[in-house]
Each structure stands twice: as C-alpha cells, then as structure tokens.
PDB file of C-alpha atoms in Angstrom:
ATOM      1  CA  UNK G  19     -61.030  11.300   0.242  1.00 41.00           C
ATOM      2  CA  UNK G  20     -59.034   9.940   3.127  1.00 41.00           C
ATOM      3  CA  UNK G  21     -58.771   6.603   1.340  1.00 43.00           C
ATOM      4  CA  UNK G  22     -57.545   8.366  -1.812  1.00 37.00           C
ATOM      5  CA  UNK G  23     -54.915  10.278   0.150  1.00 40.00           C
ATOM      6  CA  UNK G  24     -53.743   7.062   1.819  1.00 44.00           C
ATOM      7  CA  UNK G  25     -53.555   5.325  -1.588  1.00 39.00           C
ATOM      8  CA  UNK G  26     -51.526   8.170  -3.121  1.00 36.00           C
ATOM      9  CA  UNK G  27     -49.230   8.209  -0.087  1.00 40.00           C
ATOM     10  CA  UNK G  28     -48.625   4.472  -0.356  1.00 37.00           C
ATOM     11  CA  UNK G  29     -47.936   4.848  -4.101  1.00 41.00           C
ATOM     12  CA  UNK G  30     -45.384   7.587  -3.387  1.00 39.00           C
ATOM     13  CA  UNK G  31     -43.678   5.424  -0.771  1.00 35.00           C
ATOM     14  CA  UNK G  32     -43.495   2.428  -3.103  1.00 33.00           C
ATOM     15  CA  UNK G  33     -42.209   4.655  -5.937  1.00 37.00           C
ATOM     16  CA  UNK G  34     -39.495   6.039  -3.697  1.00 37.00           C
ATOM     17  CA  UNK G  35     -38.524   2.539  -2.587  1.00 37.00           C
ATOM     18  CA  UNK G  36     -38.524   1.336  -6.148  1.00 38.00           C
ATOM     19  CA  UNK G  37     -36.350   4.281  -7.210  1.00 36.00           C
ATOM     20  CA  UNK G  38     -33.984   3.678  -4.315  1.00 36.00           C
ATOM     21  CA  UNK G  39     -33.781  -0.013  -5.189  1.00 34.00           C
ATOM     22  CA  UNK G  40     -33.030   0.785  -8.842  1.00 32.00           C
ATOM     23  CA  UNK G  41     -30.225   3.167  -7.899  1.00 31.00           C
ATOM     24  CA  UNK G  42     -28.808   0.609  -5.502  1.00 28.00           C
ATOM     25  CA  UNK G  43     -28.837  -2.085  -8.201  1.00 27.00           C
ATOM     26  CA  UNK G  44     -27.154   0.249 -10.668  1.00 27.00           C
ATOM     27  CA  UNK G  45     -24.514   1.089  -8.086  1.00 26.00           C
ATOM     28  CA  UNK G  46     -23.839  -2.593  -7.438  1.00 25.00           C
ATOM     29  CA  UNK G  47     -23.604  -3.272 -11.164  1.00 27.00           C
ATOM     30  CA  UNK G  48     -21.026  -0.503 -11.669  1.00 26.00           C
ATOM     31  CA  UNK G  49     -19.044  -1.698  -8.669  1.00 28.00           C
ATOM     32  CA  UNK G  50     -18.994  -5.271  -9.993  1.00 29.00           C
ATOM     33  CA  UNK G  51     -17.952  -4.023 -13.403  1.00 41.00           C
ATOM     34  CA  UNK G  52     -15.009  -2.155 -11.901  1.00 41.00           C
ATOM     35  CA  UNK G  53     -13.884  -5.226  -9.986  1.00 39.00           C
ATOM     36  CA  UNK G  54     -13.961  -7.282 -13.170  1.00 54.00           C
ATOM     37  CA  UNK G  55     -12.049  -4.611 -15.065  1.00 50.00           C
ATOM     38  CA  UNK G  56      -9.301  -4.753 -12.462  1.00 54.00           C
ATOM     39  CA  UNK G  57      -9.068  -8.513 -12.943  1.00 88.00           C
ATOM     40  CA  UNK G  58      -8.684  -8.505 -16.719  1.00 92.00           C
ATOM     41  CA  UNK G  59      -4.900  -8.257 -16.525  1.00 92.00           C
ATOM     42  CA  UNK G  60      -4.778 -11.345 -14.298  1.00 92.00           C
ATOM     43  CA  UNK G  61      -7.119 -13.216 -16.651  1.00 94.00           C
ATOM     44  CA  UNK G  62      -5.011 -12.290 -19.683  1.00 95.00           C
ATOM     45  CA  UNK G  63      -1.718 -13.217 -18.018  1.00 94.00           C
ATOM     46  CA  UNK G  64      -3.057 -16.582 -16.896  1.00 95.00           C
ATOM     47  CA  UNK G  65      -4.392 -17.197 -20.407  1.00 96.00           C
ATOM     48  CA  UNK G  66      -0.900 -16.555 -21.784  1.00 97.00           C
ATOM     49  CA  UNK G  67       0.587 -18.763 -19.078  1.00 96.00           C
ATOM     50  CA  UNK G  68      -1.468 -21.794 -20.148  1.00 96.00           C
ATOM     51  CA  UNK G  69      -1.582 -20.923 -23.892  1.00 97.00           C
ATOM     52  CA  UNK G  70      -5.360 -20.368 -23.804  1.00 97.00           C
ATOM     53  CA  UNK G  71      -5.899 -18.460 -27.051  1.00 97.00           C
ATOM     54  CA  UNK G  72      -9.690 -18.069 -26.760  1.00 97.00           C
ATOM     55  CA  UNK G  73      -9.603 -16.610 -23.252  1.00 96.00           C
ATOM     56  CA  UNK G  74      -6.813 -14.273 -24.336  1.00 97.00           C
ATOM     57  CA  UNK G  75      -8.839 -13.055 -27.347  1.00 96.00           C
ATOM     58  CA  UNK G  76     -11.976 -12.525 -25.282  1.00 95.00           C
ATOM     59  CA  UNK G  77     -10.301 -10.426 -22.595  1.00 95.00           C
ATOM     60  CA  UNK G  78      -7.301  -8.590 -24.041  1.00 96.00           C
ATOM     61  CA  UNK G  79      -9.312  -5.561 -25.221  1.00 95.00           C
ATOM     62  CA  UNK G  80     -10.606  -4.961 -21.678  1.00 94.00           C
ATOM     63  CA  UNK G  81      -7.245  -5.326 -19.945  1.00 93.00           C
ATOM     64  CA  UNK G  82      -5.206  -2.280 -19.001  1.00 92.00           C
ATOM     65  CA  UNK G  83      -1.810  -3.747 -19.915  1.00 94.00           C
ATOM     66  CA  UNK G  84       1.477  -2.895 -21.585  1.00 95.00           C
ATOM     67  CA  UNK G  85       1.425  -4.913 -24.824  1.00 97.00           C
ATOM     68  CA  UNK G  86       5.208  -4.868 -25.161  1.00 96.00           C
ATOM     69  CA  UNK G  87       5.717  -6.331 -21.677  1.00 96.00           C
ATOM     70  CA  UNK G  88       3.119  -8.997 -22.448  1.00 97.00           C
ATOM     71  CA  UNK G  89       4.919  -9.841 -25.695  1.00 97.00           C
ATOM     72  CA  UNK G  90       8.165 -10.675 -23.883  1.00 95.00           C
ATOM     73  CA  UNK G  91       6.242 -12.584 -21.222  1.00 96.00           C
ATOM     74  CA  UNK G  92       4.449 -14.621 -23.920  1.00 97.00           C
ATOM     75  CA  UNK G  93       7.640 -15.562 -25.738  1.00 96.00           C
ATOM     76  CA  UNK G  94       9.206 -16.814 -22.505  1.00 95.00           C
ATOM     77  CA  UNK G  95       6.429 -19.376 -21.959  1.00 96.00           C
ATOM     78  CA  UNK G  96       8.009 -21.749 -24.493  1.00 97.00           C
ATOM     79  CA  UNK G  97      11.541 -21.541 -23.103  1.00 94.00           C
ATOM     80  CA  UNK G  98      12.408 -25.237 -22.563  1.00 93.00           C
ATOM     81  CA  UNK G  99      14.348 -24.288 -19.418  1.00 90.00           C
ATOM     82  CA  UNK G 100      11.647 -21.981 -18.068  1.00 92.00           C
ATOM     83  CA  UNK G 101      11.050 -21.952 -14.328  1.00 89.00           C
ATOM     84  CA  UNK G 102       7.775 -21.166 -12.603  1.00 88.00           C
ATOM     85  CA  UNK G 103       7.559 -17.713 -11.023  1.00 85.00           C
ATOM     86  CA  UNK G 104       6.450 -17.816  -7.423  1.00 87.00           C
ATOM     87  CA  UNK G 105       3.626 -15.345  -8.213  1.00 86.00           C
ATOM     88  CA  UNK G 106       2.127 -17.632 -10.889  1.00 87.00           C
ATOM     89  CA  UNK G 107      -0.882 -19.528  -9.530  1.00 86.00           C
ATOM     90  CA  UNK G 108      -1.166 -22.117 -12.304  1.00 88.00           C
ATOM     91  CA  UNK G 109       1.404 -24.312 -14.042  1.00 92.00           C
ATOM     92  CA  UNK G 110       2.555 -22.899 -17.379  1.00 93.00           C
ATOM     93  CA  UNK G 111       1.797 -24.756 -20.619  1.00 95.00           C
ATOM     94  CA  UNK G 112       3.559 -24.186 -23.953  1.00 96.00           C
ATOM     95  CA  UNK G 113       1.221 -24.825 -26.880  1.00 97.00           C
ATOM     96  CA  UNK G 114       3.422 -23.488 -29.675  1.00 97.00           C
ATOM     97  CA  UNK G 115       0.594 -22.870 -32.146  1.00 98.00           C
ATOM     98  CA  UNK G 116      -1.505 -20.893 -29.652  1.00 98.00           C
ATOM     99  CA  UNK G 117       1.586 -19.153 -28.327  1.00 98.00           C
ATOM    100  CA  UNK G 118       2.442 -17.970 -31.848  1.00 98.00           C
ATOM    101  CA  UNK G 119      -1.108 -16.680 -32.376  1.00 98.00           C
ATOM    102  CA  UNK G 120      -0.995 -14.729 -29.105  1.00 98.00           C
ATOM    103  CA  UNK G 121       2.318 -13.212 -30.227  1.00 98.00           C
ATOM    104  CA  UNK G 122       0.696 -12.267 -33.560  1.00 98.00           C
ATOM    105  CA  UNK G 123      -2.223 -10.530 -31.811  1.00 98.00           C
ATOM    106  CA  UNK G 124       0.091  -8.584 -29.498  1.00 98.00           C
ATOM    107  CA  UNK G 125       2.176  -7.403 -32.470  1.00 97.00           C
ATOM    108  CA  UNK G 126      -1.027  -6.292 -34.235  1.00 97.00           C
ATOM    109  CA  UNK G 127      -1.958  -4.283 -31.145  1.00 97.00           C
ATOM    110  CA  UNK G 128       1.348  -2.434 -31.252  1.00 96.00           C
ATOM    111  CA  UNK G 129       3.725  -4.436 -29.054  1.00 97.00           C
ATOM    112  CA  UNK G 130       7.285  -3.305 -29.827  1.00 96.00           C
ATOM    113  CA  UNK G 131       9.783  -6.148 -30.477  1.00 96.00           C
ATOM    114  CA  UNK G 132      12.705  -3.686 -30.406  1.00 95.00           C
ATOM    115  CA  UNK G 133      12.306  -2.492 -26.828  1.00 92.00           C
ATOM    116  CA  UNK G 134      14.324  -5.012 -24.820  1.00 92.00           C
ATOM    117  CA  UNK G 135      17.867  -6.027 -25.734  1.00 95.00           C
ATOM    118  CA  UNK G 136      20.158  -7.862 -23.294  1.00 95.00           C
ATOM    119  CA  UNK G 137      23.826  -8.612 -22.812  1.00 95.00           C
ATOM    120  CA  UNK G 138      23.908 -12.302 -21.901  1.00 92.00           C
ATOM    121  CA  UNK G 139      26.529 -15.017 -21.439  1.00 89.00           C
ATOM    122  CA  UNK G 140      26.109 -18.368 -23.143  1.00 83.00           C
ATOM    123  CA  UNK G 141      28.003 -21.630 -22.815  1.00 81.00           C
ATOM    124  CA  UNK G 142      29.262 -21.575 -19.236  1.00 75.00           C
ATOM    125  CA  UNK G 143      30.577 -18.016 -19.230  1.00 74.00           C
ATOM    126  CA  UNK G 144      32.580 -18.227 -22.455  1.00 90.00           C
ATOM    127  CA  UNK G 145      30.433 -16.587 -25.145  1.00 94.00           C
ATOM    128  CA  UNK G 146      28.820 -13.159 -24.894  1.00 95.00           C
ATOM    129  CA  UNK G 147      25.743 -12.290 -26.895  1.00 95.00           C
ATOM    130  CA  UNK G 148      23.680  -9.171 -27.423  1.00 96.00           C
ATOM    131  CA  UNK G 149      20.372 -10.997 -27.273  1.00 95.00           C
ATOM    132  CA  UNK G 150      17.336  -9.745 -29.168  1.00 95.00           C
ATOM    133  CA  UNK G 151      13.743 -10.895 -29.160  1.00 94.00           C
ATOM    134  CA  UNK G 152      14.347 -12.773 -32.414  1.00 95.00           C
ATOM    135  CA  UNK G 153      17.082 -14.845 -30.735  1.00 94.00           C
ATOM    136  CA  UNK G 154      14.601 -16.229 -28.240  1.00 94.00           C
ATOM    137  CA  UNK G 155      11.776 -16.734 -30.725  1.00 96.00           C
ATOM    138  CA  UNK G 156      14.031 -18.578 -33.178  1.00 95.00           C
ATOM    139  CA  UNK G 157      15.037 -21.018 -30.418  1.00 94.00           C
ATOM    140  CA  UNK G 158      11.764 -21.429 -28.535  1.00 96.00           C
ATOM    141  CA  UNK G 159       8.991 -21.032 -31.127  1.00 97.00           C
ATOM    142  CA  UNK G 160      10.293 -20.439 -34.673  1.00 97.00           C
ATOM    143  CA  UNK G 161       6.766 -20.394 -36.120  1.00 96.00           C
ATOM    144  CA  UNK G 162       6.264 -16.985 -34.501  1.00 97.00           C
ATOM    145  CA  UNK G 163       9.252 -15.400 -36.268  1.00 96.00           C
ATOM    146  CA  UNK G 164       7.141 -14.409 -39.276  1.00 97.00           C
ATOM    147  CA  UNK G 165       5.104 -12.122 -37.007  1.00 97.00           C
ATOM    148  CA  UNK G 166       8.133 -10.642 -35.227  1.00 96.00           C
ATOM    149  CA  UNK G 167      10.655  -9.950 -37.994  1.00 96.00           C
ATOM    150  CA  UNK G 168       8.557  -7.529 -40.136  1.00 96.00           C
ATOM    151  CA  UNK G 169       8.278  -5.216 -37.126  1.00 96.00           C
ATOM    152  CA  UNK G 170      11.909  -5.409 -36.033  1.00 97.00           C
ATOM    153  CA  UNK G 171      14.516  -2.763 -36.703  1.00 97.00           C
ATOM    154  CA  UNK G 172      16.721  -3.913 -39.600  1.00 97.00           C
ATOM    155  CA  UNK G 173      19.895  -3.258 -37.584  1.00 98.00           C
ATOM    156  CA  UNK G 174      18.592  -5.518 -34.811  1.00 97.00           C
ATOM    157  CA  UNK G 175      17.853  -8.244 -37.346  1.00 96.00           C
ATOM    158  CA  UNK G 176      21.402  -7.911 -38.680  1.00 97.00           C
ATOM    159  CA  UNK G 177      22.778  -8.058 -35.120  1.00 97.00           C
ATOM    160  CA  UNK G 178      20.761 -11.203 -34.426  1.00 96.00           C
ATOM    161  CA  UNK G 179      21.946 -12.939 -37.576  1.00 96.00           C
ATOM    162  CA  UNK G 180      25.606 -11.891 -37.667  1.00 97.00           C
ATOM    163  CA  UNK G 181      26.404 -13.107 -34.127  1.00 96.00           C
ATOM    164  CA  UNK G 182      25.518 -16.685 -35.074  1.00 93.00           C
ATOM    165  CA  UNK G 183      26.642 -16.614 -38.695  1.00 93.00           C
ATOM    166  CA  UNK G 184      27.824 -19.983 -39.976  1.00 93.00           C
ATOM    167  CA  UNK G 185      31.012 -19.534 -42.057  1.00 92.00           C
ATOM    168  CA  UNK G 186      30.169 -22.691 -44.013  1.00 91.00           C
ATOM    169  CA  UNK G 187      27.149 -20.906 -45.512  1.00 92.00           C
ATOM    170  CA  UNK G 188      27.350 -18.764 -48.649  1.00 91.00           C
ATOM    171  CA  UNK G 189      27.556 -15.032 -47.962  1.00 93.00           C
ATOM    172  CA  UNK G 190      27.418 -15.581 -44.190  1.00 95.00           C
ATOM    173  CA  UNK G 191      29.002 -12.129 -43.860  1.00 96.00           C
ATOM    174  CA  UNK G 192      26.053 -10.305 -45.482  1.00 97.00           C
ATOM    175  CA  UNK G 193      24.534  -9.222 -42.171  1.00 97.00           C
ATOM    176  CA  UNK G 194      27.870  -7.871 -40.926  1.00 98.00           C
ATOM    177  CA  UNK G 195      28.038  -5.896 -44.180  1.00 97.00           C
ATOM    178  CA  UNK G 196      24.563  -4.460 -43.533  1.00 98.00           C
ATOM    179  CA  UNK G 197      25.559  -3.569 -39.971  1.00 98.00           C
ATOM    180  CA  UNK G 198      28.676  -1.707 -41.124  1.00 97.00           C
ATOM    181  CA  UNK G 199      27.189  -0.073 -44.232  1.00 97.00           C
ATOM    182  CA  UNK G 200      24.215   1.314 -42.294  1.00 97.00           C
ATOM    183  CA  UNK G 201      26.301   2.611 -39.386  1.00 97.00           C
ATOM    184  CA  UNK G 202      24.399   0.419 -36.926  1.00 98.00           C
ATOM    185  CA  UNK G 203      25.351   0.689 -33.264  1.00 97.00           C
ATOM    186  CA  UNK G 204      24.479  -1.550 -30.309  1.00 96.00           C
ATOM    187  CA  UNK G 205      24.132   1.454 -28.003  1.00 96.00           C
ATOM    188  CA  UNK G 206      21.214   2.705 -30.110  1.00 95.00           C
ATOM    189  CA  UNK G 207      19.063   0.016 -28.498  1.00 95.00           C
ATOM    190  CA  UNK G 208      20.152   0.666 -24.886  1.00 94.00           C
ATOM    191  CA  UNK G 209      20.935  -2.973 -24.050  1.00 95.00           C
ATOM    192  CA  UNK G 210      20.804  -3.929 -20.374  1.00 94.00           C
ATOM    193  CA  UNK G 211      22.758  -6.622 -18.539  1.00 94.00           C
ATOM    194  CA  UNK G 212      20.932  -9.803 -17.620  1.00 88.00           C
ATOM    195  CA  UNK G 213      23.278 -10.318 -14.643  1.00 85.00           C
ATOM    196  CA  UNK G 214      25.632  -8.529 -12.304  1.00 85.00           C
ATOM    197  CA  UNK G 215      28.535  -7.097 -14.320  1.00 90.00           C
ATOM    198  CA  UNK G 216      32.224  -7.865 -13.769  1.00 89.00           C
ATOM    199  CA  UNK G 217      35.239  -6.187 -15.334  1.00 90.00           C
ATOM    200  CA  UNK G 218      35.636  -9.087 -17.784  1.00 91.00           C
ATOM    201  CA  UNK G 219      32.003  -8.846 -18.839  1.00 93.00           C
ATOM    202  CA  UNK G 220      32.548  -5.394 -20.243  1.00 94.00           C
ATOM    203  CA  UNK G 221      34.389  -7.014 -23.133  1.00 96.00           C
ATOM    204  CA  UNK G 222      30.889  -7.584 -24.557  1.00 96.00           C
ATOM    205  CA  UNK G 223      30.672  -3.847 -25.242  1.00 96.00           C
ATOM    206  CA  UNK G 224      32.901  -4.449 -28.287  1.00 98.00           C
ATOM    207  CA  UNK G 225      30.236  -6.482 -30.125  1.00 98.00           C
ATOM    208  CA  UNK G 226      29.458  -4.662 -33.354  1.00 98.00           C
ATOM    209  CA  UNK G 227      32.654  -2.575 -33.183  1.00 98.00           C
ATOM    210  CA  UNK G 228      35.676  -2.647 -35.512  1.00 97.00           C
ATOM    211  CA  UNK G 229      39.161  -4.179 -35.435  1.00 96.00           C
ATOM    212  CA  UNK G 230      40.517  -0.710 -34.672  1.00 97.00           C
ATOM    213  CA  UNK G 231      38.274  -0.504 -31.606  1.00 97.00           C
ATOM    214  CA  UNK G 232      39.572  -3.856 -30.341  1.00 98.00           C
ATOM    215  CA  UNK G 233      43.196  -2.901 -30.870  1.00 97.00           C
ATOM    216  CA  UNK G 234      42.677   0.471 -29.217  1.00 97.00           C
ATOM    217  CA  UNK G 235      41.661  -1.373 -26.037  1.00 95.00           C
ATOM    218  CA  UNK G 236      43.902  -4.466 -26.143  1.00 96.00           C
ATOM    219  CA  UNK G 237      46.757  -3.669 -28.543  1.00 96.00           C
ATOM    220  CA  UNK G 238      48.182  -6.250 -30.929  1.00 97.00           C
ATOM    221  CA  UNK G 239      46.758  -9.755 -30.461  1.00 97.00           C
ATOM    222  CA  UNK G 240      48.748 -12.604 -28.935  1.00 97.00           C
ATOM    223  CA  UNK G 241      47.440 -14.890 -31.674  1.00 97.00           C
ATOM    224  CA  UNK G 242      46.036 -13.853 -35.045  1.00 97.00           C
ATOM    225  CA  UNK G 243      44.025 -16.228 -37.252  1.00 97.00           C
ATOM    226  CA  UNK G 244      42.496 -15.706 -40.692  1.00 95.00           C
ATOM    227  CA  UNK G 245      40.413 -18.865 -41.206  1.00 93.00           C
ATOM    228  CA  UNK G 246      38.585 -17.590 -44.293  1.00 88.00           C
ATOM    229  CA  UNK G 247      38.647 -14.729 -46.744  1.00 88.00           C
ATOM    230  CA  UNK G 248      36.167 -12.754 -44.679  1.00 94.00           C
ATOM    231  CA  UNK G 249      36.726 -13.926 -41.104  1.00 96.00           C
ATOM    232  CA  UNK G 250      39.505 -12.966 -38.665  1.00 97.00           C
ATOM    233  CA  UNK G 251      40.067 -14.065 -35.067  1.00 97.00           C
ATOM    234  CA  UNK G 252      42.062 -11.975 -32.595  1.00 98.00           C
ATOM    235  CA  UNK G 253      43.088 -13.722 -29.363  1.00 98.00           C
ATOM    236  CA  UNK G 254      44.624 -11.990 -26.359  1.00 98.00           C
ATOM    237  CA  UNK G 255      46.154 -14.197 -23.654  1.00 97.00           C
ATOM    238  CA  UNK G 256      46.432 -12.539 -20.278  1.00 95.00           C
ATOM    239  CA  UNK G 257      47.355 -13.483 -16.704  1.00 94.00           C
ATOM    240  CA  UNK G 258      44.913 -11.915 -14.251  1.00 91.00           C
ATOM    241  CA  UNK G 259      45.010 -12.016 -10.479  1.00 90.00           C
ATOM    242  CA  UNK G 260      41.822 -12.462  -8.478  1.00 87.00           C
ATOM    243  CA  UNK G 261      41.056 -12.830  -4.812  1.00 83.00           C
ATOM    244  CA  UNK G 262      38.485 -14.878  -2.946  1.00 80.00           C
ATOM    245  CA  UNK G 263      37.520 -14.850   0.681  1.00 77.00           C
ATOM    246  CA  UNK G 264      39.344 -17.419   2.754  1.00 68.00           C
ATOM    247  CA  UNK G 265      38.295 -19.077   6.010  1.00 67.00           C
ATOM    248  CA  UNK G 266      38.410 -17.517   9.448  1.00 64.00           C
ATOM    249  CA  UNK G 267      41.550 -18.255  11.405  1.00 64.00           C
ATOM    250  CA  UNK G 268      42.028 -16.788  14.869  1.00 62.00           C
ATOM    251  CA  UNK G 269      39.051 -14.502  14.230  1.00 62.00           C
ATOM    252  CA  UNK G 270      40.495 -13.103  10.997  1.00 64.00           C
ATOM    253  CA  UNK G 271      39.189 -13.898   7.517  1.00 67.00           C
ATOM    254  CA  UNK G 272      41.987 -14.777   5.134  1.00 69.00           C
ATOM    255  CA  UNK G 273      42.262 -14.147   1.395  1.00 80.00           C
ATOM    256  CA  UNK G 274      42.980 -16.717  -1.296  1.00 82.00           C
ATOM    257  CA  UNK G 275      44.893 -15.378  -4.292  1.00 87.00           C
ATOM    258  CA  UNK G 276      44.587 -16.962  -7.730  1.00 90.00           C
ATOM    259  CA  UNK G 277      46.186 -16.232 -11.078  1.00 92.00           C
ATOM    260  CA  UNK G 278      43.924 -16.995 -14.044  1.00 92.00           C
ATOM    261  CA  UNK G 279      45.042 -17.503 -17.618  1.00 94.00           C
ATOM    262  CA  UNK G 280      42.310 -15.707 -19.538  1.00 95.00           C
ATOM    263  CA  UNK G 281      41.804 -15.691 -23.299  1.00 96.00           C
ATOM    264  CA  UNK G 282      39.900 -12.767 -24.818  1.00 97.00           C
ATOM    265  CA  UNK G 283      38.765 -13.915 -28.259  1.00 97.00           C
ATOM    266  CA  UNK G 284      37.230 -11.640 -30.897  1.00 98.00           C
ATOM    267  CA  UNK G 285      35.748 -12.968 -34.132  1.00 97.00           C
ATOM    268  CA  UNK G 286      35.390 -10.404 -36.909  1.00 98.00           C
ATOM    269  CA  UNK G 287      33.494 -10.795 -40.171  1.00 97.00           C
ATOM    270  CA  UNK G 288      34.461  -8.233 -42.826  1.00 96.00           C
ATOM    271  CA  UNK G 289      35.935  -6.036 -40.084  1.00 96.00           C
ATOM    272  CA  UNK G 290      32.918  -6.171 -37.723  1.00 98.00           C
ATOM    273  CA  UNK G 291      33.151  -7.838 -34.296  1.00 98.00           C
ATOM    274  CA  UNK G 292      30.467 -10.527 -34.438  1.00 98.00           C
ATOM    275  CA  UNK G 293      31.510 -12.750 -31.538  1.00 97.00           C
ATOM    276  CA  UNK G 294      33.171 -12.136 -28.177  1.00 97.00           C
ATOM    277  CA  UNK G 295      34.453 -14.882 -25.895  1.00 96.00           C
ATOM    278  CA  UNK G 296      36.229 -14.719 -22.539  1.00 95.00           C
ATOM    279  CA  UNK G 297      37.643 -18.085 -21.516  1.00 94.00           C
ATOM    280  CA  UNK G 298      39.413 -18.879 -18.251  1.00 92.00           C
ATOM    281  CA  UNK G 299      41.738 -21.655 -19.435  1.00 92.00           C
ATOM    282  CA  UNK G 300      43.426 -22.453 -16.122  1.00 92.00           C
ATOM    283  CA  UNK G 301      43.790 -21.060 -12.622  1.00 89.00           C
ATOM    284  CA  UNK G 302      46.791 -21.185 -10.294  1.00 91.00           C
ATOM    285  CA  UNK G 303      46.491 -20.915  -6.524  1.00 86.00           C
ATOM    286  CA  UNK G 304      48.906 -18.896  -4.463  1.00 76.00           C
ATOM    287  CA  UNK G 305      50.702 -22.101  -3.483  1.00 76.00           C
ATOM    288  CA  UNK G 306      51.487 -22.874  -7.102  1.00 79.00           C
ATOM    289  CA  UNK G 307      48.927 -25.627  -7.865  1.00 87.00           C
ATOM    290  CA  UNK G 308      47.447 -25.142 -11.340  1.00 87.00           C
ATOM    291  CA  UNK G 309      44.025 -26.436 -12.327  1.00 87.00           C
ATOM    292  CA  UNK G 310      43.117 -26.770 -16.004  1.00 86.00           C
ATOM    293  CA  UNK G 311      39.551 -25.733 -16.831  1.00 82.00           C
ATOM    294  CA  UNK G 312      37.542 -28.209 -18.904  1.00 81.00           C
ATOM    295  CA  UNK G 313      35.312 -25.816 -20.859  1.00 79.00           C
ATOM    296  CA  UNK G 314      33.279 -28.564 -22.523  1.00 82.00           C
ATOM    297  CA  UNK G 315      32.581 -30.197 -19.176  1.00 82.00           C
ATOM    298  CA  UNK G 316      31.513 -26.829 -17.751  1.00 78.00           C
ATOM    299  CA  UNK G 317      29.057 -26.364 -20.652  1.00 80.00           C
ATOM    300  CA  UNK G 318      27.544 -29.806 -20.124  1.00 83.00           C
ATOM    301  CA  UNK G 319      27.223 -29.197 -16.373  1.00 78.00           C
ATOM    302  CA  UNK G 320      25.473 -25.908 -17.092  1.00 80.00           C
ATOM    303  CA  UNK G 321      22.982 -27.614 -19.424  1.00 80.00           C
ATOM    304  CA  UNK G 322      22.348 -30.399 -16.901  1.00 83.00           C
ATOM    305  CA  UNK G 323      21.670 -27.834 -14.179  1.00 84.00           C
ATOM    306  CA  UNK G 324      19.149 -25.971 -16.352  1.00 82.00           C
ATOM    307  CA  UNK G 325      17.422 -29.213 -17.289  1.00 78.00           C
ATOM    308  CA  UNK G 326      17.142 -30.202 -13.637  1.00 83.00           C
ATOM    309  CA  UNK G 327      15.645 -26.851 -12.639  1.00 81.00           C
ATOM    310  CA  UNK G 328      13.268 -26.554 -15.621  1.00 80.00           C
ATOM    311  CA  UNK G 329       9.665 -26.248 -14.462  1.00 78.00           C
ATOM    312  CA  UNK G 330      10.516 -25.777 -10.791  1.00 83.00           C
ATOM    313  CA  UNK G 331       9.491 -22.695  -8.831  1.00 85.00           C
ATOM    314  CA  UNK G 332      12.087 -19.952  -8.983  1.00 77.00           C
ATOM    315  CA  UNK G 333      13.028 -18.575  -5.578  1.00 68.00           C
ATOM    316  CA  UNK G 334      13.921 -14.958  -6.278  1.00 55.00           C
ATOM    317  CA  UNK G 335      14.675 -14.372  -2.586  1.00 50.00           C
ATOM    318  CA  UNK G 336      17.290 -17.124  -2.606  1.00 50.00           C
ATOM    319  CA  UNK G 337      18.839 -15.596  -5.710  1.00 51.00           C
ATOM    320  CA  UNK G 338      19.057 -12.187  -4.035  1.00 49.00           C
ATOM    321  CA  UNK G 339      20.631 -13.720  -0.935  1.00 47.00           C
ATOM    322  CA  UNK G 340      23.216 -15.490  -3.110  1.00 44.00           C
ATOM    323  CA  UNK G 341      24.088 -12.232  -4.870  1.00 42.00           C
ATOM    324  CA  UNK G 342      24.493 -10.502  -1.524  1.00 42.00           C
ATOM    325  CA  UNK G 343      26.864 -13.250  -0.337  1.00 41.00           C
ATOM    326  CA  UNK G 344      29.008 -13.049  -3.479  1.00 37.00           C
ATOM    327  CA  UNK G 345      28.867  -9.303  -3.885  1.00 37.00           C
ATOM    328  CA  UNK G 346      27.205  -9.752  -7.294  1.00 41.00           C
ATOM    329  CA  UNK G 347      30.174 -11.700  -8.693  1.00 39.00           C
ATOM    330  CA  UNK G 348      30.147 -15.089 -10.315  1.00 37.00           C
TER     331      UNK G 348
END
C-alpha cells in the first residue's frame, strides 16, 4: 500500500510539473508571437525599401500599418533624386516592376491616393505646382499609374493634367474645362506646403482660380499676352525691397538692403489659372550695383545639386539647423 501511495504521489508530482511546463511553453509561444507581430511593420517597410515583393506579400496582412502612408512611402522609393533616411538600416533599391505591384496591392487594401497634396516649387524657385500623387508616379514609375488613376478624385486628375498641359497638343485645355465646369477647388484637398512659406510663395494659392481672382489681387497686368485662342498670360512686374543680415561691426549687426525686380506670371487656359511663376529677374544692392539673375543657370545648378546628393543619407538635424539660421526663409 505504501508503495502504491508513493507511486501515485510521484505521478501527481510529474503531472503537475508537466502541466506547469506546458503552461510555460504556451506563455513563451504567445510572448514570441507578440514580439513578431510588433516587428511586422519594420519587415514590411524594409521590403518596400528594397522592392522585395514576396516579403511584402507574406507580411503585409500581419502588419499594423496605415496603408495610405505606406503608399506614399512606396512611390518615393523610385525618385531618382531620393536620399536615404537616417532611420533606414538598408540601402533602398528601386525595382520598378515590383514597386508597381506593391503600389497595386496597397491600393487594393484601401490606400487613399487623394490624401496628400502639396504646394511645391520647381525649377529653382520659379514655378509653383500643386503636386498630387499622380505627378510623382508619372515621373518616377509610370507603369503604376494604371493602379492609381482609377482611385483618384477626378478633380485631382484634372489638376494634375492641366498644370502641365502642352499647348501644342489638341484640346490641351480639356482638363481646365473639367476643372471649371465641375466647380473644382484646390482647397477641397487641404494641400500643405512642402517648405517654409514666404510672402511670395502665397501666389501659389491662385492655382485653379480665375482671371478675376488674379486681377482682384494684383490689378491690371504689366504685360498681357494671348499666345493662342485658349491661353492667356498675365505678367506683373514689381520692385520689392528685402533685407538680409549684415556683418557685425563694432558689436552691432548691420542690415543689407536689396531691391528685387520680381515678375509674377500667371498662365490661364480657358480662364483657369493653370500655372504660377514668380521670377526674381535682377537684384540691386543698396549701393546701386545690379546683378542680373540667370534663371537657366540656376535651374541647372539645382539639378546638379540634386544629382550629387542622390542616394546620400539625409541629415534632418542639419536641415533644421539651417532653417533656424535663416528663419525659415530661402
């Protein structure tokens, strides 16, 4: 009997240990699962970064991510002037075919291509653009456009097309017509600025407006041109004073005063503002010396700078320090 009791006791002890071990294993398994779940976003982002379609497919359903944010991130991978973010642990790779397929999958999952619209400046601070997702896709990976356009708001498509309309093409004004006839408005899409805003930059707010809106702000143009039956160009030439910090002399910082000749140029197609340019043509120092601005040279220098920086690590801290030094002005 004693032997039986000892046997039963040992069995109970082993059972308890076995049960405890099972619970412990289950607990470890759950813990590991949670750790992996928290890493899915990193896995997915790195898959996008190196255009790894298979890894993206295998992990996207487990990742707790914002599909719209990922869509914009994915499109940026194929920007030829893209710089590496400091937080990115691997070098980005643009495989356009895989990139397009990732974009397609994100759209299918509900990513919204209408969410982010930006005011940007192109061509060395002379041409303002309300930039949509389609603008970037058409430049960086056109094969993905067929997945983007069906989900885009028709007014945004018209805005994208009319700002770069080629007057040598038949019915180039059709998108401006759609914009006007459907009472489209840039403000509907809450565009944000891609840079610090100056007084001159606010001219971009007239994109999509009418000739009456331009004249209400600037009056009659200095120069009026009517290059085609459907296109008008209003140019306003203005002299604007600006100040820059001078050097310290006797412990006091001086101020340099300049007078800029600025041209505000509005292109209208069938009465709709489709292009806005602000060009500083020349600048005169307080002493009277005038410097002509070579706009073409400035554009080429801008391109060369972007080409030189392409692929390098972007130092966001340096950028913030530069903005602090300049007060957010260019």
